[in-house]
PDB file of C-alpha atoms in Angstrom:
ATOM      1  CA  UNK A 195     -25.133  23.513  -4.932  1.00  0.00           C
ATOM      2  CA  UNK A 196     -26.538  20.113  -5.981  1.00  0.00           C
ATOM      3  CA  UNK A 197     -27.376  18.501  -1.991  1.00  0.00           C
ATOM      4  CA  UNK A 198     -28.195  14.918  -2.158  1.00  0.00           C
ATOM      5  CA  UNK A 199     -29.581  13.418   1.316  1.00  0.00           C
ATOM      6  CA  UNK A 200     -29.167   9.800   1.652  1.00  0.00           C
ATOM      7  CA  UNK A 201     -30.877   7.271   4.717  1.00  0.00           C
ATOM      8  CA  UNK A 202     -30.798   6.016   7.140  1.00  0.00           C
ATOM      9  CA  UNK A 203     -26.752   6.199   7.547  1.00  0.00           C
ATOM     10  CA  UNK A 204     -25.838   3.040   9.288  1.00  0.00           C
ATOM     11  CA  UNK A 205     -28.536   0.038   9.758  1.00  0.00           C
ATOM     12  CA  UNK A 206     -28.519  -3.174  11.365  1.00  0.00           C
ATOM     13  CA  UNK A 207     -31.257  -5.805  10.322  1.00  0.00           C
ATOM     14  CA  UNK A 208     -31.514  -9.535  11.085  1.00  0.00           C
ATOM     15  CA  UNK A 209     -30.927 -12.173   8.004  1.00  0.00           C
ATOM     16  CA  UNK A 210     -33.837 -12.672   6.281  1.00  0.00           C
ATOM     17  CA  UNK A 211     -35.682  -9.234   6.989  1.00  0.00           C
ATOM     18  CA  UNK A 212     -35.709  -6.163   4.363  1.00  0.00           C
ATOM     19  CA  UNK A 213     -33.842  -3.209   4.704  1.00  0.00           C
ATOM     20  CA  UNK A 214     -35.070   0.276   2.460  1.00  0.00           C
ATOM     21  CA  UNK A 215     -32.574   3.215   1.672  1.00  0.00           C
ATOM     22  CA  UNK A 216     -33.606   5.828   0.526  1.00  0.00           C
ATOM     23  CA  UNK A 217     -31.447   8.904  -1.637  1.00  0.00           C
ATOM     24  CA  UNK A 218     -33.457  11.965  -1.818  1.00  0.00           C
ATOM     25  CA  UNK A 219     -32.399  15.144  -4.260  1.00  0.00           C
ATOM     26  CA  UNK A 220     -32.833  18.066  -2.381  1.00  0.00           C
ATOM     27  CA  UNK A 221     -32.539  20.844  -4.637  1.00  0.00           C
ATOM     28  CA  UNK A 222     -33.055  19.914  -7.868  1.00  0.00           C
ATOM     29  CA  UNK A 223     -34.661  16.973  -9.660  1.00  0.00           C
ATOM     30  CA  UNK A 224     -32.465  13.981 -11.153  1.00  0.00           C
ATOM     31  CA  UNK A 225     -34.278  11.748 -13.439  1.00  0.00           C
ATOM     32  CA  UNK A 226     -31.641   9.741 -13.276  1.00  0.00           C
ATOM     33  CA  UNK A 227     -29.972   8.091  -9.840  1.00  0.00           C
ATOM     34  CA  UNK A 228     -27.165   5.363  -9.389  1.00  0.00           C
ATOM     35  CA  UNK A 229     -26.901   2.838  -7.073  1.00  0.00           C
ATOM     36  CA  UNK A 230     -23.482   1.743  -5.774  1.00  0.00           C
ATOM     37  CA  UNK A 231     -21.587  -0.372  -3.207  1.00  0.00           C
ATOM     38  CA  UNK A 232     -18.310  -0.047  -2.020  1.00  0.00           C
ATOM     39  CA  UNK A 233     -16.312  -2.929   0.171  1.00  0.00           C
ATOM     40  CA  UNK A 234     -14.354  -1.802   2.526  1.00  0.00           C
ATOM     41  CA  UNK A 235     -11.153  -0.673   1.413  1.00  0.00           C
ATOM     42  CA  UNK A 236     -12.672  -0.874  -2.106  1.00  0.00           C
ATOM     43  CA  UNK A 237     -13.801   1.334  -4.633  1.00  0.00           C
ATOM     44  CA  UNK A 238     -17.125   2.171  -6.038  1.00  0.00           C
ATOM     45  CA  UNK A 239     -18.869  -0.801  -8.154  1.00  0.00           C
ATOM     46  CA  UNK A 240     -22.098   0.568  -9.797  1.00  0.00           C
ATOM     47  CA  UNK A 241     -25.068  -1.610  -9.217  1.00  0.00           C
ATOM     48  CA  UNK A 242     -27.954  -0.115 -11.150  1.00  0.00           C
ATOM     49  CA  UNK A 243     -29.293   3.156 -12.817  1.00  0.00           C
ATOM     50  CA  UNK A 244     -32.156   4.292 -11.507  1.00  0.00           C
ATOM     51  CA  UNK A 245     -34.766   5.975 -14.034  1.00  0.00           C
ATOM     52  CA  UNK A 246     -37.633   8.254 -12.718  1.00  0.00           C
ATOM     53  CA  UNK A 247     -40.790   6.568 -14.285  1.00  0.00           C
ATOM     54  CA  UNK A 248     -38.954   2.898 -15.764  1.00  0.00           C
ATOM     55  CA  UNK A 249     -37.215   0.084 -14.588  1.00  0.00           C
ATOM     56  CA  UNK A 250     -33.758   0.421 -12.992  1.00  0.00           C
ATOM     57  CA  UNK A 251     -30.968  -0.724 -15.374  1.00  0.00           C
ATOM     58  CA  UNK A 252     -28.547  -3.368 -13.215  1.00  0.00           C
ATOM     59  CA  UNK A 253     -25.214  -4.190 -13.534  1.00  0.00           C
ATOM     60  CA  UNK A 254     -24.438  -7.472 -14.575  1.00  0.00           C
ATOM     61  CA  UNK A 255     -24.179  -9.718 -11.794  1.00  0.00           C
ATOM     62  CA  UNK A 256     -26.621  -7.695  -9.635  1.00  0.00           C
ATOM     63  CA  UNK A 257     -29.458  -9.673  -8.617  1.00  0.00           C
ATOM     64  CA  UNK A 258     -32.709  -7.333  -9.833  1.00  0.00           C
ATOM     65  CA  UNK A 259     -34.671  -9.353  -7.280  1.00  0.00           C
ATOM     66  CA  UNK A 260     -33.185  -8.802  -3.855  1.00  0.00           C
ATOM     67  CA  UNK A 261     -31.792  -5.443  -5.105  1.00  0.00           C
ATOM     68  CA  UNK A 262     -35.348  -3.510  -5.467  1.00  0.00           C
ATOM     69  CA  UNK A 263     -34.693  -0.193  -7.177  1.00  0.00           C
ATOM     70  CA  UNK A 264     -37.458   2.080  -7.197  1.00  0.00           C
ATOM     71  CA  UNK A 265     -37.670   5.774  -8.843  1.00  0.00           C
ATOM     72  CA  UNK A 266     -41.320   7.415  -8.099  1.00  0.00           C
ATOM     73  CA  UNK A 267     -40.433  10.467  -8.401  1.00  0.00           C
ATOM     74  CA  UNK A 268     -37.934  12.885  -9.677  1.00  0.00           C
ATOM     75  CA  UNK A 269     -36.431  13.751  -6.237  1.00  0.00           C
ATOM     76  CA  UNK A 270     -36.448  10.375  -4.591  1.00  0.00           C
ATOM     77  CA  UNK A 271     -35.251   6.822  -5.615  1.00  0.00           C
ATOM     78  CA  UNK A 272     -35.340   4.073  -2.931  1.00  0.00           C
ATOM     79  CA  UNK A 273     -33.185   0.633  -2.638  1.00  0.00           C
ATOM     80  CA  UNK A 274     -34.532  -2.279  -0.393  1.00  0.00           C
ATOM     81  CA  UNK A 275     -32.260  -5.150  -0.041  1.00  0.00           C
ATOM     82  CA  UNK A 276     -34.337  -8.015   0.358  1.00  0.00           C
ATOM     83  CA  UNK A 277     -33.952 -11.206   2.540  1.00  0.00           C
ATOM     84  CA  UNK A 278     -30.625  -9.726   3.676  1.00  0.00           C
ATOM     85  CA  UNK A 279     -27.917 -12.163   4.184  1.00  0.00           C
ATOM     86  CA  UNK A 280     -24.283 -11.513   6.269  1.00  0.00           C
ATOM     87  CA  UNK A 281     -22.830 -11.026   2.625  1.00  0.00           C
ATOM     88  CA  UNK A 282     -24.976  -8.675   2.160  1.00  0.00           C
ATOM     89  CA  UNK A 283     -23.472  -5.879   4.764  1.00  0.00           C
ATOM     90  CA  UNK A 284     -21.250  -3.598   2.735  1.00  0.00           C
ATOM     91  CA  UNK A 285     -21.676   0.599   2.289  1.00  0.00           C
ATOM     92  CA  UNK A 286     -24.123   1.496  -0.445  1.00  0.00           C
ATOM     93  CA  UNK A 287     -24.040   5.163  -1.844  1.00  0.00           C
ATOM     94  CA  UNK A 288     -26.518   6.685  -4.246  1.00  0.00           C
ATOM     95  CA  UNK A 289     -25.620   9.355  -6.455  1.00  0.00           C
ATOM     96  CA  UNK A 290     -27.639  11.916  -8.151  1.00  0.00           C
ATOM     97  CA  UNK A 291     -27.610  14.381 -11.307  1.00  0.00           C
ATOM     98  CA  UNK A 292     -25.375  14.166 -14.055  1.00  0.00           C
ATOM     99  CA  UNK A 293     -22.000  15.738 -15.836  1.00  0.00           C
ATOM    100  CA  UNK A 294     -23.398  19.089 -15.500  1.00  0.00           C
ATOM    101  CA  UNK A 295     -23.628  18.954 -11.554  1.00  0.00           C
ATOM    102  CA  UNK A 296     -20.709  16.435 -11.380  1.00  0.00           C
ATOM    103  CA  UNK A 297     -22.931  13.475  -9.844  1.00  0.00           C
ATOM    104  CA  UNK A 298     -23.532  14.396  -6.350  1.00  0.00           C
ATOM    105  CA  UNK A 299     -23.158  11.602  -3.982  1.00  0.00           C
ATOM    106  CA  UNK A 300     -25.687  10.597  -0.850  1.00  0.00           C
ATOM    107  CA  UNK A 301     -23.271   9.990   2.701  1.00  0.00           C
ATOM    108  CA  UNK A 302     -23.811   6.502   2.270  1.00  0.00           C
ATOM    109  CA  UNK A 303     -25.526   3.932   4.229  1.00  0.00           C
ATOM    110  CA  UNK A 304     -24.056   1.227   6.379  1.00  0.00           C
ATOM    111  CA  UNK A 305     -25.293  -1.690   6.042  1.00  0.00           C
ATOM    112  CA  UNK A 306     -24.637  -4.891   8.714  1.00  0.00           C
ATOM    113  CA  UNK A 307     -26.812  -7.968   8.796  1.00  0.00           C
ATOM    114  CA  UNK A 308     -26.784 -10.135  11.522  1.00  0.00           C
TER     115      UNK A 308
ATOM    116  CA  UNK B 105     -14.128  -0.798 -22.331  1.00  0.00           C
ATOM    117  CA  UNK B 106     -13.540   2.401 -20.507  1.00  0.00           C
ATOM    118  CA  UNK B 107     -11.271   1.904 -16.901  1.00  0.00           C
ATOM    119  CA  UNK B 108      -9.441   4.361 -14.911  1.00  0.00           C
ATOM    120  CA  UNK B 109      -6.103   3.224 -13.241  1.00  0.00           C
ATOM    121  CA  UNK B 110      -5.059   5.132 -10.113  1.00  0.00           C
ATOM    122  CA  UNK B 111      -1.456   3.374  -9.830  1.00  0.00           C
ATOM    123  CA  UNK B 112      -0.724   4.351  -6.346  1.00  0.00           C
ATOM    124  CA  UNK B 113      -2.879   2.505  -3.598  1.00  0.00           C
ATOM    125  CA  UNK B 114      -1.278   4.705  -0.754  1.00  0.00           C
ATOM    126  CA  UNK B 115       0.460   7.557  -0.739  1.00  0.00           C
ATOM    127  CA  UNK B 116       2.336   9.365   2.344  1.00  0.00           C
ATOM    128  CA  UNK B 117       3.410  13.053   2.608  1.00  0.00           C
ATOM    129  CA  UNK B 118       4.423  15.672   5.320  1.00  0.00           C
ATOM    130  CA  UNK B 119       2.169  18.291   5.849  1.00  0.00           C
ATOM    131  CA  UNK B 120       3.080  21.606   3.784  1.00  0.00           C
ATOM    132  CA  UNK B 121       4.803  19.249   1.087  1.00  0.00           C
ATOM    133  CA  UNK B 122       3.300  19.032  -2.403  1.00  0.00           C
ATOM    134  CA  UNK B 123       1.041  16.253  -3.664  1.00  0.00           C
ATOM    135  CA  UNK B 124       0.376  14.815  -7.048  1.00  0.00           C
ATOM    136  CA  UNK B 125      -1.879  11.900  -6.866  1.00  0.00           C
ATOM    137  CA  UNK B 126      -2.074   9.795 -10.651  1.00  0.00           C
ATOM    138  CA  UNK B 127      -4.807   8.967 -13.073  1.00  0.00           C
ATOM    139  CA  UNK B 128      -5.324   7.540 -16.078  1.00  0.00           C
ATOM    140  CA  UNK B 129      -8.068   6.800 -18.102  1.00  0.00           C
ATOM    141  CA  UNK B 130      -8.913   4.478 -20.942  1.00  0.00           C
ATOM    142  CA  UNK B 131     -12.325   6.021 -22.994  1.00  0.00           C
ATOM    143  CA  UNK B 132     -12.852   5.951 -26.861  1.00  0.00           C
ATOM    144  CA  UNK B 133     -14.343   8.966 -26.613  1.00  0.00           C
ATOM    145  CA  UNK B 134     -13.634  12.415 -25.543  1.00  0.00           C
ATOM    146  CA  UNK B 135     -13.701  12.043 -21.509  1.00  0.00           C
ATOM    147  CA  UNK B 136     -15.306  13.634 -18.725  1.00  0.00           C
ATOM    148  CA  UNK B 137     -13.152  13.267 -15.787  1.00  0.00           C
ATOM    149  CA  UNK B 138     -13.072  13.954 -12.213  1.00  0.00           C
ATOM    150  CA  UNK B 139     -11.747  13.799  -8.777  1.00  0.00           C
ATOM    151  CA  UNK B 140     -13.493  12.647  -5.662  1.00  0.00           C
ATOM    152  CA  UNK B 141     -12.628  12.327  -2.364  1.00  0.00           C
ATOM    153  CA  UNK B 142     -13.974   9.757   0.665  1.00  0.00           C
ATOM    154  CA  UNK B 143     -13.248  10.425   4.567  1.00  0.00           C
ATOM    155  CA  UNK B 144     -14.022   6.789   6.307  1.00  0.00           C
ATOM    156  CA  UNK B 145     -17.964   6.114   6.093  1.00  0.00           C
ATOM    157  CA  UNK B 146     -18.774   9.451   4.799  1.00  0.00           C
ATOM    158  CA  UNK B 147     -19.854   9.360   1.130  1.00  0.00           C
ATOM    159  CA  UNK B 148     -17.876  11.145  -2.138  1.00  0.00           C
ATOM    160  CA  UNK B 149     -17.468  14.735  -2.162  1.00  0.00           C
ATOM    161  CA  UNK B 150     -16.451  16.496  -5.332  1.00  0.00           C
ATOM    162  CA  UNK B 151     -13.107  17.685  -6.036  1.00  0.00           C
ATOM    163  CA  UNK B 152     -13.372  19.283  -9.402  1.00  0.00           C
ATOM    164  CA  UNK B 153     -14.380  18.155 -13.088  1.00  0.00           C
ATOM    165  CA  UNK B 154     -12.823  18.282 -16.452  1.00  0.00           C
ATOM    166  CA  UNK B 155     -15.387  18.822 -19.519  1.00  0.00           C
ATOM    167  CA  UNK B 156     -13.580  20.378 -22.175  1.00  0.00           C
ATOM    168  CA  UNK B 157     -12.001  23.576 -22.530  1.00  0.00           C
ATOM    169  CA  UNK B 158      -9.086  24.828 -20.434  1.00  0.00           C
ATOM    170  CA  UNK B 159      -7.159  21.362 -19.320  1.00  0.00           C
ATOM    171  CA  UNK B 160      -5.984  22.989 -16.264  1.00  0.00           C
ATOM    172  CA  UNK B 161      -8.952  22.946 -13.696  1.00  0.00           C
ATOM    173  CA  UNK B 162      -9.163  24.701 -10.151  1.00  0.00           C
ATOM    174  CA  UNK B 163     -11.251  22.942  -7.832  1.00  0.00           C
ATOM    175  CA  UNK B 164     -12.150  22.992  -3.934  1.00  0.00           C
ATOM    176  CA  UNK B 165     -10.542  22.469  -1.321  1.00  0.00           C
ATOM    177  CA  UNK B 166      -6.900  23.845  -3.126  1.00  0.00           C
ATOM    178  CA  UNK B 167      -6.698  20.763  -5.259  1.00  0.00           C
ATOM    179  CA  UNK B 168      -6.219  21.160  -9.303  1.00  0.00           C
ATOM    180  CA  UNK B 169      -6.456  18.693 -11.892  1.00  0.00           C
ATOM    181  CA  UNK B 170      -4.644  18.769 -15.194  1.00  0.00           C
ATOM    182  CA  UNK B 171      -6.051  16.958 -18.416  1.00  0.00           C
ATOM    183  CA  UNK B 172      -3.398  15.857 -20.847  1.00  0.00           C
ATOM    184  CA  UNK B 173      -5.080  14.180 -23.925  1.00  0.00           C
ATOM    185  CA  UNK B 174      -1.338  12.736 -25.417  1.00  0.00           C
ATOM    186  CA  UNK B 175      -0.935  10.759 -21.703  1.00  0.00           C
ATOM    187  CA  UNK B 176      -4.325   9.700 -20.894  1.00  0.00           C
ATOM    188  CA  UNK B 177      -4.035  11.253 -17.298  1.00  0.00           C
ATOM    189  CA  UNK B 178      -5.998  13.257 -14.853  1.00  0.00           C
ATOM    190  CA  UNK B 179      -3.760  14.021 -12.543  1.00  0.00           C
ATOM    191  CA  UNK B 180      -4.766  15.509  -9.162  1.00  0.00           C
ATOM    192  CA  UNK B 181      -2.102  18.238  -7.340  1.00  0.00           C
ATOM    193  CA  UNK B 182      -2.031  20.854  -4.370  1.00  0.00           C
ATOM    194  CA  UNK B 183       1.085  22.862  -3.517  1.00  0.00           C
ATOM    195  CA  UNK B 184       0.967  22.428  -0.121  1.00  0.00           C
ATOM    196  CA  UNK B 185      -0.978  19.335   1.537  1.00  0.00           C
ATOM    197  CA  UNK B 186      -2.724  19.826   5.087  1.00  0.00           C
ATOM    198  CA  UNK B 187      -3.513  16.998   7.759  1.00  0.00           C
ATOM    199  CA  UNK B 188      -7.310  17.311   6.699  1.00  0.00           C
ATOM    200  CA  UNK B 189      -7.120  16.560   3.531  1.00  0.00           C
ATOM    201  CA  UNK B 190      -5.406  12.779   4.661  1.00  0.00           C
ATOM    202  CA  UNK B 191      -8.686  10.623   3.019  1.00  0.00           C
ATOM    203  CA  UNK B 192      -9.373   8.343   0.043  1.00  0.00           C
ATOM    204  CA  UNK B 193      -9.394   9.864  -3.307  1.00  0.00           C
ATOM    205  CA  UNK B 194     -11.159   8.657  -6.688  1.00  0.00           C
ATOM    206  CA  UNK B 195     -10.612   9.371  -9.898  1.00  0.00           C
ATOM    207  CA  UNK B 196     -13.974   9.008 -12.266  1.00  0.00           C
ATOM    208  CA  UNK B 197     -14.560   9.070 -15.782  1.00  0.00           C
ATOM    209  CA  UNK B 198     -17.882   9.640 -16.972  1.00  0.00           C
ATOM    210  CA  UNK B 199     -18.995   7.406 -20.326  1.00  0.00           C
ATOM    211  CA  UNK B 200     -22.612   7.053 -21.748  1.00  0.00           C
ATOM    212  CA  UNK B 201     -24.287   3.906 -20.764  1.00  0.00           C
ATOM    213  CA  UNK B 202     -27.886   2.884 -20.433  1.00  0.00           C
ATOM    214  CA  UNK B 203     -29.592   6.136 -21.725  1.00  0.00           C
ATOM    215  CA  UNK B 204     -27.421   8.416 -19.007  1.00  0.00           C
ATOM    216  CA  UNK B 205     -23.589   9.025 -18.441  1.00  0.00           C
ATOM    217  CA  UNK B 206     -22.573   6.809 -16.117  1.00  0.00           C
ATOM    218  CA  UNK B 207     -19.505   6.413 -13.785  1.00  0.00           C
ATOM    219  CA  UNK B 208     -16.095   4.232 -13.701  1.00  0.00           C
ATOM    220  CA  UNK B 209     -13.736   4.674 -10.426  1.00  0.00           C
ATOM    221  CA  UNK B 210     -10.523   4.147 -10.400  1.00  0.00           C
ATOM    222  CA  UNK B 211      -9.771   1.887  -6.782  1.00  0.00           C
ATOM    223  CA  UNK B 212      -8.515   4.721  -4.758  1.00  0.00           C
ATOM    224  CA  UNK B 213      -5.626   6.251  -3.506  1.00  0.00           C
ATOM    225  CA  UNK B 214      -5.361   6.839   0.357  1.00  0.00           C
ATOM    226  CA  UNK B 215      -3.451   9.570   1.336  1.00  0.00           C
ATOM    227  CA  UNK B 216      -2.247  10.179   4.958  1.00  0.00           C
ATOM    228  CA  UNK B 217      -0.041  13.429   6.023  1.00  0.00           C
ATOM    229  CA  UNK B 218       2.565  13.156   8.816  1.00  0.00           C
ATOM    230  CA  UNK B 219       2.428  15.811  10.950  1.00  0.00           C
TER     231      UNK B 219
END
C-alpha cells in the first residue's frame, strides 16, 4: 500500500532558528501533498497544498513566508518553519496521494520551540 | 461550504460491546468520505473510504462505514470493540479545491474502552 515517511518525528529548536520537515512518498509518486497542523486535542486544519513543480496553495490565514512549502520532486515535499516562535510548537502532518489511495498520512512531526 | 460534524467529542464503551461513532457531512456535491483514526502523536491511519457504489463499506481493522445520502451521515460501526482500538477517530470528506481534492475533518471523537 501507499507508505508515506514523514521527518524528523519530534524536534526541538530555539526561537528564532528554522526548522525543515520533510514528507517523503515511498512507493508511489504524489504530485500533490498537504500540509496540516493539528493542536492538541484538535483536529486537522489544512495549511497548504503542495504542487510538484508550482507554488504551494495556503490556507487563508497561513503565513506563505514563515511557512516555506517546497515540492522538487514527485516523491518529496519539504516544510521549514521559519524564525520559529513558542506559538509556533504544535504537530504538523503531511499527507500524500489522493481519493484513489485515500490520502495517506506522514506520522507527524512534533514540533516545540523554546 | 463543505464541513463534517462528528457530534460526539468522547465516547466510552466496554470492551466486546458495539460501537457506532457519528458523522455527518455538508458537500454540494456527491461526497467522498472517510474514516481515520489517530493514537496520541502518531499520525492518521486509514479506516476505510466511501466513493460510490455499495454504501455499506468494510474496512480494516473490523470497522464499517455506512453512507446514507437521505441523512447526510457516515457513520462508523464494529460489533464488538477491543481495548486497542481506544484512539481518536476522524471523519473526512474529500471536496475539490485548488486544482486537487482536498480534505475537511470533522474535530474528532475519542474513544476509550473499559476493560
Amino acid at each position: 500500500g501507499a507508505v508515506v515517511s514523514q521527518h524528523p518525528s519530534w524536534v526541538i529548536c530555539k526561537s528564532g532558528t528554522s526548522v525543515k520537515i520533510e514528507c517523503r512518498s515511498l512507493d508511489f509518486q504524489a504530485t500533490t501533498m498537504f500540509w496540516y497542523r493539528q493542536f492538541p486535542k484538535q483536529s486537522l486544519m489544512l495549511m497548504a497544498t503542495s504542487n510538484e513543480g508550482s507554488k504551494a496553495t495556503y490556507e487563508q490565514g497561513v503565513e506563505k513566508d514563515k511557512f516555506l512549502i517546497n515540492h522538487a520532486s514527485l516523491t518529496l515535499s519539504t516544510l521549514t518553519v521559519t524564525s520559529a516562535h513558542p506559538e509556533d510548537s504544535s504537530f504538523y502532518i503531511c499527507s500524500a496521494g489522493g481519493t484513489n489511495y485515500g490520502y495517506t498520512f506522514g506520522s507527524g512531526t512534533r514540533l516545540t520551540v523554546v | 461550504a463543505q464541513s463534517v460534524t462528528q457530534p460526539d467529542i468522547h465516547i466510552t464503551v466496554s470492551e466486546g460491546a458495539s460501537l457506532e461513532l457519528r458523522c455527518n457531512y455538508s458537500y454540494g456535491a456527491t461526497p467522498y468520505l472517510f474514516w481515520y483514526v489517530q493514537s496520541p502523536g502518531q499520525g492518521l491511519q486509514l479506516l476505510l473510504k466511501y466513493f460510490s457504489g455499495d454504501t455499506l463499506v468494510q474496512g480494516i481493522k473490523g470497522f464499517e462505514a455506512e453512507f446514507k445520502r437521505s441523512q447526510s451521515s457516515f457513520n462508523l460501526r464494529k460489533p464488538s470493540v477491543h481495548w486497542s482500538d481506544a484512539a481518536e477517530y476522524f471523519c473526512a470528506v474529500a471536496y475539490s479545491g485548488a486544482g486537487s481534492y482536498q480534505l475537511t475533518f470533522g474535530k474528532g471523537t475519542k474513544l476509550s474502552v473499559i476493560p
